[in-house]
Coordinates of C-alpha atoms in Angstrom, one line a residue:
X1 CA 49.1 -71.5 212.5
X2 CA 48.0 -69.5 215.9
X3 CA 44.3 -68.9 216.4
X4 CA 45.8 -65.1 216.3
X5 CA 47.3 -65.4 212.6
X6 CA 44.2 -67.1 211.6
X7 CA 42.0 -64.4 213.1
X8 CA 44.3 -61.9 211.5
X9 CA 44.1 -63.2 208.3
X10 CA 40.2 -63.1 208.6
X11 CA 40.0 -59.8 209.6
X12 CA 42.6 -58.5 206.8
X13 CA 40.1 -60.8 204.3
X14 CA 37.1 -58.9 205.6
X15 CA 38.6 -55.9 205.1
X16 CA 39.6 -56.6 201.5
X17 CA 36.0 -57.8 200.9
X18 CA 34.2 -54.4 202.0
X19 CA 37.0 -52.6 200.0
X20 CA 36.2 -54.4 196.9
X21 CA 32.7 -54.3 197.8
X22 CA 33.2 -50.3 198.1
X23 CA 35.3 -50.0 195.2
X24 CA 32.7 -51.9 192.8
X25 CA 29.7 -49.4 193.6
X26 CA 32.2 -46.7 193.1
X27 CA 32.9 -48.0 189.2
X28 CA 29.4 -48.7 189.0
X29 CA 29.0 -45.1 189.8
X30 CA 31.4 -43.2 187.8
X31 CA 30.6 -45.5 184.4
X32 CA 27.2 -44.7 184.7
X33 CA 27.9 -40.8 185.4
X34 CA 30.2 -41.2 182.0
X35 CA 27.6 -43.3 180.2
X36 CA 25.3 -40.2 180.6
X37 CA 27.7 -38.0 179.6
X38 CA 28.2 -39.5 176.2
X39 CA 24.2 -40.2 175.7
X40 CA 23.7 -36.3 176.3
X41 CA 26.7 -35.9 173.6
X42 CA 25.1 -37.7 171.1
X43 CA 21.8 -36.1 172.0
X44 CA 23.4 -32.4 171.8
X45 CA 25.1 -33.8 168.5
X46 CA 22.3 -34.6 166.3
X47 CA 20.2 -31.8 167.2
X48 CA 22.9 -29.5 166.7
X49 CA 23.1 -30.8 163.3
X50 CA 19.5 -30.6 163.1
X51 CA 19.7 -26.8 163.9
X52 CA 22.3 -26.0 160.9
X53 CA 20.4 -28.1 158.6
X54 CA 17.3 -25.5 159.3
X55 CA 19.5 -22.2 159.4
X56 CA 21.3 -22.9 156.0
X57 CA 17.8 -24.4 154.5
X58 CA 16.0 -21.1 156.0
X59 CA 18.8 -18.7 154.2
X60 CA 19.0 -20.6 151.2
X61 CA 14.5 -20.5 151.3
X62 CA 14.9 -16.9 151.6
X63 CA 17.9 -16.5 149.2
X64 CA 16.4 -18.0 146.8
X65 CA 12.3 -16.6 147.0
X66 CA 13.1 -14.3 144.0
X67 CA 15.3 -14.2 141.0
X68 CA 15.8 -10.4 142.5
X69 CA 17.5 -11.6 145.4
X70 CA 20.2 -13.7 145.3
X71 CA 21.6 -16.1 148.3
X72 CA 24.8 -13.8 148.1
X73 CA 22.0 -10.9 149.1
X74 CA 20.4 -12.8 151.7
X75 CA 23.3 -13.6 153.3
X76 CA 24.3 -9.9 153.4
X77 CA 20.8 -9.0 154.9
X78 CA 20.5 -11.7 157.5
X79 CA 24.1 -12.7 158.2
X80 CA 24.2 -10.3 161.2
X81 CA 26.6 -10.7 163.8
X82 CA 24.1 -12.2 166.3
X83 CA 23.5 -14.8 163.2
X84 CA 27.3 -15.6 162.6
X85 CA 28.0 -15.7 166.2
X86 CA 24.9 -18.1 166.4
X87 CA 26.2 -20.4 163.9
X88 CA 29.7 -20.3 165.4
X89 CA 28.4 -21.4 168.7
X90 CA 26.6 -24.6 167.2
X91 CA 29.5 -25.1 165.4
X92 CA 32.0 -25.2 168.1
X93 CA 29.0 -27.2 170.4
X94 CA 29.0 -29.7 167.8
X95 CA 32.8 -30.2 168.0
X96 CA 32.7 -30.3 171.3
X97 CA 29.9 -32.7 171.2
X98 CA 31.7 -35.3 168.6
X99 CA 34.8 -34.7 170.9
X100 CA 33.4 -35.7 173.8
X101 CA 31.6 -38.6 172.9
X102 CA 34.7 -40.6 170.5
X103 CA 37.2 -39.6 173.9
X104 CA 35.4 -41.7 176.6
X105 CA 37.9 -44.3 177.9
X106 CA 35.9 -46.4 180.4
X107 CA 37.7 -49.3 182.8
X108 CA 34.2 -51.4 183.7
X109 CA 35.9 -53.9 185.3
X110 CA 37.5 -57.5 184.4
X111 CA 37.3 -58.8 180.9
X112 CA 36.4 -63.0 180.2
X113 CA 40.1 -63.9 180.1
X114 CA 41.2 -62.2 183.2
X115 CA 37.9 -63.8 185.5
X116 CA 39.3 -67.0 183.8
X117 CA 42.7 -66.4 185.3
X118 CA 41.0 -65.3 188.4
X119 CA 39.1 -68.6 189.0
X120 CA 41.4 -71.2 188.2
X121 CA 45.0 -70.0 188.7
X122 CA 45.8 -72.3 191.3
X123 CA 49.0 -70.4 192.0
X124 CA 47.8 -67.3 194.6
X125 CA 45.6 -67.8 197.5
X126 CA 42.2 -66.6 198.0
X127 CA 43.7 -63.7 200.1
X128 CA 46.1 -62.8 197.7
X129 CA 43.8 -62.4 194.9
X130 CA 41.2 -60.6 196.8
X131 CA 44.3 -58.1 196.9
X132 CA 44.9 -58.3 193.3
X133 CA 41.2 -57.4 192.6
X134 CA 41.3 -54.8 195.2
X135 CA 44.3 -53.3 193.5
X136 CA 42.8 -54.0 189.9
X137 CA 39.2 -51.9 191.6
X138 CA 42.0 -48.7 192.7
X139 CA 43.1 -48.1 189.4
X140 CA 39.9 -48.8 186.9
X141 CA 38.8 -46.0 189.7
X142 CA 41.3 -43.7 188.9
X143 CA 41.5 -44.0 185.2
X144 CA 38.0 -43.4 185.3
X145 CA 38.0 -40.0 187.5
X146 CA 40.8 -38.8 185.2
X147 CA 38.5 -39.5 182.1
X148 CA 35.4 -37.7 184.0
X149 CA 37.3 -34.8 184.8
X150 CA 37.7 -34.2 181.0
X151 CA 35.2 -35.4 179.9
X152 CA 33.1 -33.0 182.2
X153 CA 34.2 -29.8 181.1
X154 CA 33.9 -31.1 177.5
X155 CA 30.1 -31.6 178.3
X156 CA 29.1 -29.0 180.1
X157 CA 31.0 -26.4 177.2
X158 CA 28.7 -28.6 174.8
X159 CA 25.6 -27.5 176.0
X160 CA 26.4 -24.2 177.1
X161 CA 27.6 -23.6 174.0
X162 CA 24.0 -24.7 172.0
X163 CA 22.5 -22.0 174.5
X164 CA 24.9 -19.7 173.1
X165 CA 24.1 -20.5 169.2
X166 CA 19.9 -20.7 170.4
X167 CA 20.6 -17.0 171.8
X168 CA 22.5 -15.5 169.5
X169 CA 20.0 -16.7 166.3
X170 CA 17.3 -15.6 168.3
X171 CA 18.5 -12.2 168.9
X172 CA 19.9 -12.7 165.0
X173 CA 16.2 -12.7 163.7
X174 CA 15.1 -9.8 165.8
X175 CA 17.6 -8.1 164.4
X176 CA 16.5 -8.4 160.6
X177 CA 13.0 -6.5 162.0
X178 CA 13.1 -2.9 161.1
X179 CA 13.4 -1.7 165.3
X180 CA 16.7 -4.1 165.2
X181 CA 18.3 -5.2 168.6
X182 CA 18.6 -2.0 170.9
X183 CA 21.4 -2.0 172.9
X184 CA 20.3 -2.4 176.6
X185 CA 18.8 -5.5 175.0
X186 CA 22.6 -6.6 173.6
X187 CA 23.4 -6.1 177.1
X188 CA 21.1 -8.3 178.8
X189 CA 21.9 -11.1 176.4
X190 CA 25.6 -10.5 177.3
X191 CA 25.1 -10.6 180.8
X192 CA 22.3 -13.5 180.7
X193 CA 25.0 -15.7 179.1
X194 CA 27.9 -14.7 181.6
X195 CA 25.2 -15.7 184.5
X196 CA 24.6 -18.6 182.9
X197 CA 27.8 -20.0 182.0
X198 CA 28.9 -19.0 185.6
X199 CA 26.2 -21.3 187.5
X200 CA 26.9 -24.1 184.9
X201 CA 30.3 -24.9 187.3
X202 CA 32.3 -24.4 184.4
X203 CA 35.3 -22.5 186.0
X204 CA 35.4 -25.2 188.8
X205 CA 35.9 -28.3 186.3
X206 CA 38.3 -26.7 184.7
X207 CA 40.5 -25.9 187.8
X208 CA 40.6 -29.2 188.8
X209 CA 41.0 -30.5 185.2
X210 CA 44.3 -28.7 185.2
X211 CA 45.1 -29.7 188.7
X212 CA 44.8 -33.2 187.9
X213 CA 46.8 -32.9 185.1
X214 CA 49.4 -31.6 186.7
X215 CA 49.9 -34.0 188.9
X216 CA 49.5 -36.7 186.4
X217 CA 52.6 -34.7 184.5
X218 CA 54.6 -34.4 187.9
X219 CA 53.6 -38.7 188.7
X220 CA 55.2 -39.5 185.2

């Protein structure tokens, strides 16, 4: 061999090094960035249980303060709109919240068995299984930006939906007062939650959930 090819294969070698090098901060990365995802889930999960738990015990408290007035009465006098759409909300969040947690599918990188493989299969060069890693990095990246562009949609929808349910109950119990909810105050609690869920980036990780998944559908 030519002190060219030698340099060649060197510099390819060196290339294939920084690429893996490259590729293995970028898993790093995005399995962190998913591993928070699912922790905030779980978070959002139990304390949207929590939340019903105190609604339903607060309603059946009140239902049940007097043999004159039933739950089936409570109900009717505090199961205002703002209430049921509350409880909707935390509903749906905690859905949302369960669904986003059990869908995580996470490539961290090689398993006991394949490093085995790696070490002492005498059959490939060093070169050639640098590529083989390299190639190995280039798709545990992909199936993991596929998995965080659901995934982050599915999170964000979980907590913007718990601000929903926390609104809407709050305006729920105002609403049992005698003045009730006027309705310029209905309006800014409309339009506070339209702000809100547009600066939460929602409409932006949807459209390129959908772009992805197009092109997934046209790849296969």
């Amino acid at each position: 061999m030519s002190d060219d090819d030698s340099d060649g294969d060197d510099s390819e070698f060196d290339i294939l090094t920084i690429a893996r090098e490259e590729a293995h901060r970028t898993v790093d990365h995005q399995v962190s960035t998913l591993n928070d995802i699912d922790t905030k889930a779980a978070k959002i999960l139990r304390l949207n249980l929590l939340l019903l738990s105190i609604v339903l015990t607060g309603l059946s408290v009140v239902g049940t303060r007097s043999s004159d007035q039933p739950i089936s009465a409570a109900a009717s006098q505090y199961g205002n709109l703002f209430v049921v759409g509350g409880l909707v909300s935390i509903l749906v969040s905690t859905a949302l919240a369960a669904l986003t947690y059990t869908s995580s599918s996470m490539k961290e990188g090689f398993s006991g068995r394949d490093l085995s493989r790696l070490l002492y299969d005498d059959d490939y060069t060093d070169r050639q299984k640098m590529y083989g890693l390299v190639q190995s990095y280039s798709r545990w990246t992909q199936s993991n930006f596929r998995t965080n562009t659901r995934n982050a949609p599915l999170g964000t929808m979980t907590v913007s939906f718990l601000v929903y349910g926390i609104v809407l109950l709050s305006a729920g119990v105002y609403d049992v007062t005698p003045s009730g909810v006027p309705w310029w105050l209905t309006l800014i609690v409309v339009v506070s939650l339209l702000v809100f869920t547009w600066s939460t980036g929602i409409y932006g990780q949807l459209r390129r959930y959908w772009k992805y998944k197009d092109l997934d559908a046209a790849e296969d």
